[in-house]
CSV table of C-alpha atoms in Angstrom, one decimal:
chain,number,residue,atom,x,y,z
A,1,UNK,CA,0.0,0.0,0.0
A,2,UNK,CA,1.3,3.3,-0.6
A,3,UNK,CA,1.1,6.4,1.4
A,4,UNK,CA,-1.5,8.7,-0.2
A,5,UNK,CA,0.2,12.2,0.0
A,6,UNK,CA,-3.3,14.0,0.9
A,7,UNK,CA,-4.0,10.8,3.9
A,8,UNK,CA,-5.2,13.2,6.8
A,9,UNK,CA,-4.5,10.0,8.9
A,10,UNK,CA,-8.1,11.1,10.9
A,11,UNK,CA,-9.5,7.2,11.0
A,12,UNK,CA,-6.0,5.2,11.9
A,13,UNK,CA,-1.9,6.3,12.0
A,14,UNK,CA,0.8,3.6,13.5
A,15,UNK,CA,-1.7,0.7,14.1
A,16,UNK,CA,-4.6,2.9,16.2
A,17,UNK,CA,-7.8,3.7,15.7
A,18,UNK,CA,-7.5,8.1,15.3
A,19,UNK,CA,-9.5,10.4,17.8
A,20,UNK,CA,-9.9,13.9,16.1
A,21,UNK,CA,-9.3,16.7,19.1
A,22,UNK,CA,-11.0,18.9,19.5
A,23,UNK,CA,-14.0,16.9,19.8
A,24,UNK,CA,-17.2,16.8,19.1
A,25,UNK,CA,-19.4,19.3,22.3
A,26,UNK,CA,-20.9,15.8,23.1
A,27,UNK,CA,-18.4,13.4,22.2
A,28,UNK,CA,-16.9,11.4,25.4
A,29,UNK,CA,-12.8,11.3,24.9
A,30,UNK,CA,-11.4,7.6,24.9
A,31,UNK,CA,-8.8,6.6,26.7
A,32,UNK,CA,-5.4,8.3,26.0
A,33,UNK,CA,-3.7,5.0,25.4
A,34,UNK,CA,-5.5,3.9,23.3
A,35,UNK,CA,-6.2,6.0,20.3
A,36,UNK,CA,-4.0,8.1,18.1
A,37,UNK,CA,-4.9,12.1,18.7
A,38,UNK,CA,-5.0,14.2,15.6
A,39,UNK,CA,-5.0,18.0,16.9
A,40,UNK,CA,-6.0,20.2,13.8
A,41,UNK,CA,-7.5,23.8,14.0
A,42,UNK,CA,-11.0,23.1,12.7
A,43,UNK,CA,-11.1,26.7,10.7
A,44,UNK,CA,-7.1,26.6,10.0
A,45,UNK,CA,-8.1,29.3,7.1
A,46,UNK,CA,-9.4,32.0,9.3
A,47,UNK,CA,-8.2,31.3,12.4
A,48,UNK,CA,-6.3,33.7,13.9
A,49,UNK,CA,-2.5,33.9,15.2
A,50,UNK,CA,-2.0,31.2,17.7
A,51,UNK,CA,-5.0,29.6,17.2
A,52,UNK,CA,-3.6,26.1,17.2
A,53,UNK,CA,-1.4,26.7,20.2
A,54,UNK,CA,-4.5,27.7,22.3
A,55,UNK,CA,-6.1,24.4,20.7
A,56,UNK,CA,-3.1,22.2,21.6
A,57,UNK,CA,-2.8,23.8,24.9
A,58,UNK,CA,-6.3,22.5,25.5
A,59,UNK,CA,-5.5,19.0,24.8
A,60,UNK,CA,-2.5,19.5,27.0
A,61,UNK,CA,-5.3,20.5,29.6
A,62,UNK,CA,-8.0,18.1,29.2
A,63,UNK,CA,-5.8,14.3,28.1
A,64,UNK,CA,-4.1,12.4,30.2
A,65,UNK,CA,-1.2,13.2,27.7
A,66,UNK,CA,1.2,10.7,30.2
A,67,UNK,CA,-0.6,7.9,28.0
A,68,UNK,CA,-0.6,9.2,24.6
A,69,UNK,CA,1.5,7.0,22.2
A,70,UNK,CA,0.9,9.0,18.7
A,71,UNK,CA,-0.1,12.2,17.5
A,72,UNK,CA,-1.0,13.5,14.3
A,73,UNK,CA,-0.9,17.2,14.0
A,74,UNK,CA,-3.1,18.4,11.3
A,75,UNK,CA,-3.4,22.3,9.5
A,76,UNK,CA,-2.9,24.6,11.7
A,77,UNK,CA,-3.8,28.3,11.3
A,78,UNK,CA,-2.6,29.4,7.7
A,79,UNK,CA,-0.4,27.1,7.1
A,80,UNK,CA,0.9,28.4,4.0
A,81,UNK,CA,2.1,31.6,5.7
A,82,UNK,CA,2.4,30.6,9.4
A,83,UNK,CA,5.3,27.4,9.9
A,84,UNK,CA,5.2,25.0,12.7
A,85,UNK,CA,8.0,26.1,14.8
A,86,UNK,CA,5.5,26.8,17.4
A,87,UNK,CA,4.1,23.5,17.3
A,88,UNK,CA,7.3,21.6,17.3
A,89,UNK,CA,8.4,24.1,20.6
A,90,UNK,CA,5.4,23.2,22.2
A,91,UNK,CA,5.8,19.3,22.0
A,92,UNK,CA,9.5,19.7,22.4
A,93,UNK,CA,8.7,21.9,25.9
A,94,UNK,CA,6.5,19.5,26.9
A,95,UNK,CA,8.3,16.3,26.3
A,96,UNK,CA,8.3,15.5,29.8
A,97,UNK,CA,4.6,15.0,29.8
A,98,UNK,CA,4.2,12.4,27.1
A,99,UNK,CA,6.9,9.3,28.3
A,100,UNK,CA,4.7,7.0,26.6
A,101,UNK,CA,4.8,9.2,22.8
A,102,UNK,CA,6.0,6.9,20.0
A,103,UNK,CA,5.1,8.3,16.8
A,104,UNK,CA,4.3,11.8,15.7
A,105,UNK,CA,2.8,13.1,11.9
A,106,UNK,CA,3.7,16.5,11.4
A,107,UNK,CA,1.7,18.5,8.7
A,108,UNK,CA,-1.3,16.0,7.7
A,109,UNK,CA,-2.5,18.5,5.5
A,110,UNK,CA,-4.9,18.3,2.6
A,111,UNK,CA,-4.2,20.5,-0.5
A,112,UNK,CA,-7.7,22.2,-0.1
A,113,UNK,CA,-6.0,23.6,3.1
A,114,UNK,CA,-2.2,24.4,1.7
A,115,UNK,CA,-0.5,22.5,-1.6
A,116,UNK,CA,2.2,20.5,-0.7
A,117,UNK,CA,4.7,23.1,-1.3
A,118,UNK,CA,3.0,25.9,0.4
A,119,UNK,CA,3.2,24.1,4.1
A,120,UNK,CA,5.4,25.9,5.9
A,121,UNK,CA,7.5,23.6,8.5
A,122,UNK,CA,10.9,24.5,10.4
A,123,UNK,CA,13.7,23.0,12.5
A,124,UNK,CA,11.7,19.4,12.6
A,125,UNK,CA,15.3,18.7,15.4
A,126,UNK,CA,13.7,19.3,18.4
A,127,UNK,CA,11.4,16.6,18.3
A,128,UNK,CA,14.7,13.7,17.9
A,129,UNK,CA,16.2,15.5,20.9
A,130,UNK,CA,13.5,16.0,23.5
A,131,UNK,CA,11.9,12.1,22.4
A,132,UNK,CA,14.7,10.0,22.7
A,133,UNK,CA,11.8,7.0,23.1
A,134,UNK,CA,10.0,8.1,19.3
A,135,UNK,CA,10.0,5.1,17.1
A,136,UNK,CA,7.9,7.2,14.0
A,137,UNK,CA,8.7,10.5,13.0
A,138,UNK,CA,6.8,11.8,9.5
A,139,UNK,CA,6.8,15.3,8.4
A,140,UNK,CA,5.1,16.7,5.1
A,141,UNK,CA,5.9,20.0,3.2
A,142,UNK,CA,9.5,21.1,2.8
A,143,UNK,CA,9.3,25.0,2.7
A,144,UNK,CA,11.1,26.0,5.9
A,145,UNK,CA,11.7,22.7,6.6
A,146,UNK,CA,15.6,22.2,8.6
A,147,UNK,CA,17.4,19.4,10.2
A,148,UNK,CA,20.5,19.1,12.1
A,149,UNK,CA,22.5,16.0,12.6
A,150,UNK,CA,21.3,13.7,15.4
A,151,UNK,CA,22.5,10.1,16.9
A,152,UNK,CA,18.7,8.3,18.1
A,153,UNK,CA,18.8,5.0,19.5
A,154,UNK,CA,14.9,4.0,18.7
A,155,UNK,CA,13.6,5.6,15.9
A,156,UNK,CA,12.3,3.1,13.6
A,157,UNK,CA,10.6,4.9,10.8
A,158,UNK,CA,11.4,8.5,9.3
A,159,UNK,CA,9.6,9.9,6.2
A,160,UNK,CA,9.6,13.1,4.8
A,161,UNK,CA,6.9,14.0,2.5
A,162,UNK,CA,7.5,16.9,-0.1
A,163,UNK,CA,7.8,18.1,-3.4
A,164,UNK,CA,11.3,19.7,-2.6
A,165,UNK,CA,13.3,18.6,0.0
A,166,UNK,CA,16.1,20.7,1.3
A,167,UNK,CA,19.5,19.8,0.5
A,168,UNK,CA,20.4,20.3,4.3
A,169,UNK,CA,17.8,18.1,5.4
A,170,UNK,CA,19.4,15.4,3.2
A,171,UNK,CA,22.5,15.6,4.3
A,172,UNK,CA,21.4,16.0,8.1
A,173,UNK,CA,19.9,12.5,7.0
A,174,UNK,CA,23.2,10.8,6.0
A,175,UNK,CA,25.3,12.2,8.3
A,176,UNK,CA,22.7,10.8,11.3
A,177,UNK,CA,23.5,7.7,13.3
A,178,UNK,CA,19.8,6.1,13.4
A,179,UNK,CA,20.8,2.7,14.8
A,180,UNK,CA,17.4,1.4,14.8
A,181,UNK,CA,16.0,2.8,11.5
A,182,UNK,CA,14.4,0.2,9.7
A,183,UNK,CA,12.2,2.8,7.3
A,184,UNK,CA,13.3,5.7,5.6
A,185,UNK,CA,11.2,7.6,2.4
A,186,UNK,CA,12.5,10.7,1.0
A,187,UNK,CA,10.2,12.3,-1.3
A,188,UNK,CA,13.0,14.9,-3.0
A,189,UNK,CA,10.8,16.7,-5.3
A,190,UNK,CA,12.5,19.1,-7.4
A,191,UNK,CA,14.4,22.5,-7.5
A,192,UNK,CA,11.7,25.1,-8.1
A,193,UNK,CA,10.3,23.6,-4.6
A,194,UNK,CA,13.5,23.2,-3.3
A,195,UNK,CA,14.4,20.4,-3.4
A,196,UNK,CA,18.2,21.3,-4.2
A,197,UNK,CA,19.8,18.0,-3.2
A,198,UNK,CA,22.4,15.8,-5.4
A,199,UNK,CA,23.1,12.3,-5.5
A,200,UNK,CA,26.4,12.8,-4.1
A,201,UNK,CA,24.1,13.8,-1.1
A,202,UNK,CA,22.8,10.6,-0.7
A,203,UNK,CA,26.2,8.6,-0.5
A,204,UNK,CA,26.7,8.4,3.4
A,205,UNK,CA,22.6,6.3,3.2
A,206,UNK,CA,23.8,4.3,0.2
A,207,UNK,CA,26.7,3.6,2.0
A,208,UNK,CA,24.6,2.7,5.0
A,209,UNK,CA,27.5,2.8,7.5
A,210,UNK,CA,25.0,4.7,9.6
A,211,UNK,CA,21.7,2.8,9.3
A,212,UNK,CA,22.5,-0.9,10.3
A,213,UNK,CA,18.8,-1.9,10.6
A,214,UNK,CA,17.8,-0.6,7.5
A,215,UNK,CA,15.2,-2.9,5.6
A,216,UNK,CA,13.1,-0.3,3.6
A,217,UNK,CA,14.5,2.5,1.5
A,218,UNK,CA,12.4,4.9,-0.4
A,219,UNK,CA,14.1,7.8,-2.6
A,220,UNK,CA,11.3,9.1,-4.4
A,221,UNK,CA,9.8,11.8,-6.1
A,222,UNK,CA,12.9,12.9,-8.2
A,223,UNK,CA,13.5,14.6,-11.4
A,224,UNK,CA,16.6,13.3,-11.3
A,225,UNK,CA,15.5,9.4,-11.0
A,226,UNK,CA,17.5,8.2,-13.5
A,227,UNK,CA,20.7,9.3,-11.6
A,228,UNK,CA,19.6,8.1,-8.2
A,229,UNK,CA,19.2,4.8,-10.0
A,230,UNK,CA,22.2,4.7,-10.8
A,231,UNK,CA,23.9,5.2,-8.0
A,232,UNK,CA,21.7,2.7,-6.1
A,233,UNK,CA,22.7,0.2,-8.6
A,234,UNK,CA,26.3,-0.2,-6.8
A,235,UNK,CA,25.4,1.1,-3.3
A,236,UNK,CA,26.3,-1.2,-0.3
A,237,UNK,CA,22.8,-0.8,1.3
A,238,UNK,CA,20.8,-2.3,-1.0
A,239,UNK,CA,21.9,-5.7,-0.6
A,240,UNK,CA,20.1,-6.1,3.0
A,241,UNK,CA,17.1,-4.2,2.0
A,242,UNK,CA,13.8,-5.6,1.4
A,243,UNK,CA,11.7,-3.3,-0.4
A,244,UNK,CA,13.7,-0.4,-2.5
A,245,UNK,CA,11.1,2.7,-4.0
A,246,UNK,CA,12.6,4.6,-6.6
A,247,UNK,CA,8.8,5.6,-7.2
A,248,UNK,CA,7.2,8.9,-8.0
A,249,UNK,CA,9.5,10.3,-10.2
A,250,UNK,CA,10.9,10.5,-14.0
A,251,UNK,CA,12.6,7.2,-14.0
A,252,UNK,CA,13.2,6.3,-17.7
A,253,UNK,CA,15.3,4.0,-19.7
A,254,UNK,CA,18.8,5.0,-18.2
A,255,UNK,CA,17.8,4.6,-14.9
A,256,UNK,CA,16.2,0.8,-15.6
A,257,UNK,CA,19.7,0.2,-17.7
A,258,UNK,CA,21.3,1.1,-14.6
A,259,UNK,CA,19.6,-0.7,-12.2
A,260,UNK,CA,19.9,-3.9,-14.7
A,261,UNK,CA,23.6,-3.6,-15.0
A,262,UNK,CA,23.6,-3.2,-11.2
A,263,UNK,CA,23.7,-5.8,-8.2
A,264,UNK,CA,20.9,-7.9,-8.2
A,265,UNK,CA,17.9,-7.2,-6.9
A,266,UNK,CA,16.3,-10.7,-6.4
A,267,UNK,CA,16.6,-10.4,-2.9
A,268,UNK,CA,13.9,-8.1,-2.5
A,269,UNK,CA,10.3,-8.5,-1.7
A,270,UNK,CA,9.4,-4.9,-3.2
A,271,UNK,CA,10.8,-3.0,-6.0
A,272,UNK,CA,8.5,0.3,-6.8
A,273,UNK,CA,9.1,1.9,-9.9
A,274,UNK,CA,5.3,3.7,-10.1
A,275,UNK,CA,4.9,6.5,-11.8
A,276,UNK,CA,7.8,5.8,-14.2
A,277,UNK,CA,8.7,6.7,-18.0
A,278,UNK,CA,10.1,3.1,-18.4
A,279,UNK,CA,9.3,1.7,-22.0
A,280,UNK,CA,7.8,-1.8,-22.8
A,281,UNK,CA,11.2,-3.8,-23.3
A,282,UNK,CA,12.9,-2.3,-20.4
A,283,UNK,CA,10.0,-3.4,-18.5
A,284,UNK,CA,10.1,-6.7,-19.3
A,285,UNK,CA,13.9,-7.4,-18.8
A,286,UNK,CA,13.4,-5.7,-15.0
A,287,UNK,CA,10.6,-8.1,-14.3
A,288,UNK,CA,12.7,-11.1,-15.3
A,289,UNK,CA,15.4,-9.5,-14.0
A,290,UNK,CA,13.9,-9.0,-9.8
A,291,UNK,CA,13.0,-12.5,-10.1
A,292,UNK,CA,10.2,-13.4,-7.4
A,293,UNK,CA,10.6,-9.9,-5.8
A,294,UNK,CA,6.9,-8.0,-6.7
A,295,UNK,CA,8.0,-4.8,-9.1
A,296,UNK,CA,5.5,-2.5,-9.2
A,297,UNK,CA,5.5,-0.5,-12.8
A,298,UNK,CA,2.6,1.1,-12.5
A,299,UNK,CA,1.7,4.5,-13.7
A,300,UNK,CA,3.9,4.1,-16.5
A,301,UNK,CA,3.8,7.4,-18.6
A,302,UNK,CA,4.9,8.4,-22.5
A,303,UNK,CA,7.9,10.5,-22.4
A,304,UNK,CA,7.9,13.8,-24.1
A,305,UNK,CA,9.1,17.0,-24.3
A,306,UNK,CA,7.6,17.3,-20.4
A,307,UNK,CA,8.2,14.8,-18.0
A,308,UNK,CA,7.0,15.3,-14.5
A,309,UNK,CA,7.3,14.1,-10.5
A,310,UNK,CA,4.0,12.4,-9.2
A,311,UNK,CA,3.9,15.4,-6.1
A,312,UNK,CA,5.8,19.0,-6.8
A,313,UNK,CA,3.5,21.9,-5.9
């Protein structure tokens, strides 16, 4: 299944059932533990300044927030003009109050509320260092977005969702010891929505010096798929992964030459090219050539004079 870059995650995130705060006037709160809270600002578009801190403050009020074990933060007020650093501060602040917090969504925003590309986000750091214990950290929309190096011991899953992903926030990627980190998607989008990284960026995760446990590796999203392929075709990594996503992007020809005059891929139990530029004979030889691995090759497109990522704006 693939993550649906407009999911709202309001019915179920990291195996719970969701609880949408604020409530409903008559709606009886469940049990902290055992839901997943997504806090959203119902009116994000005409709420005014610090309307989402007042809302979050009141779940920091009214939930036994000692028991909560995911949260989903949803739009907050203007989102395309207002970024998240008072969010993250708040969490970060009040770290102490959630010892039980495993996962956290940043920014599960719908485009009717902000595009992709217009969600403003900043230093995401803060919530590595004051949740040593998070297992699931996911943040969507890249503009503002920042990173600095961290070593986590128990983070299992990272995923940034964008159509531009910052250069720094690549390399604060590689050059992070995530000892645990079995799941990492990079949605790198493309320059004119910043995302401004190279491949030579992503060398330290091919390398995978730094991500022992790594099992699922998704760089996605790319106009430069073709190149990324190629350097995955040699990189160390990929022999003890089990699913590889070079989905999303402008993956043509070159990049399925590459990958075919690569290591084998055999070994894996998911290859996903979707939303590719791959023609009919270089599709075949990839299916024969993954073997009993399931390669996913859908959303195959004509290329032209304009080929195009699957999420940019």
């Amino acid at each position: 299944m693939h993550p649906d870059p407009w999911d709202l995650y309001d019915e179920r995130y990291a195996g719970l059932d969701v609880c949408v705060f604020p409530p409903d006037d008559d709606e009886k709160l469940p049990a902290a533990g055992t839901v997943a809270w997504r806090i959203a600002e119902p009116d994000a578009y005409d709420a005014e300044e610090g309307a989402f801190a007042g809302t979050l403050q009141v779940f920091l009020d009214q939930v036994a927030t000692e028991e909560v074990r995911a949260l989903v933060i949803g739009c907050w007020e203007q989102a395309y003009d207002t970024d998240s650093s008072v969010i993250v501060s708040m969490l970060a602040d009040n770290a102490k109050r959630f010892p039980a917090l495993r996962a956290i969504f940043l920014g599960a925003i719908q485009s009717e509320e902000a595009e992709i590309s217009w969600i403003q986000q900043s230093d995401v750091t803060p919530l590595l260092t004051a949740f040593p214990q998070l297992e699931r950290l996911e943040v969507r929309g890249g503009s503002g977005l920042a990173l600095s190096p961290v070593r986590h011991e128990n983070l299992r899953v990272l995923r940034f969702e964008t159509g531009g992903l910052p250069a720094e926030v690549v390399r604060a990627v590689a050059a992070s010891d995530l000892p645990a980190l079995e799941h990492l998607d990079l949605w790198l989008g493309v320059d004119d929505y910043g995302g401004d990284s190279t491949v030579a960026d992503l060398a330290p995760i091919l390398a995978g010096d730094r991500l022992p446990a790594l099992r699922h590796l998704g760089l996605q999203d790319s106009d430069h798929q073709d190149e990324i392929a190629a350097a995955v075709a040699a990189a160390p990594i990929v022999a003890r992964l089990d699913v590889l996503s070079l989905a999303m992007g402008t993956l043509g020809d070159e990049g399925a030459e590459a990958l075919l005059s690569g290591q084998p891929l055999g070994h894996l139990k998911v290859l996903d090219l979707r939303h590719n530029y791959v023609t009919d004979p270089l599709a075949e030889r990839l299916r024969a050539f993954v073997g009993d691995a399931e390669l996913d090759l859908e959303e195959r497109k004509e290329r032209d004079d304009w080929i195009y990522v699957s999420v940019a704006e």
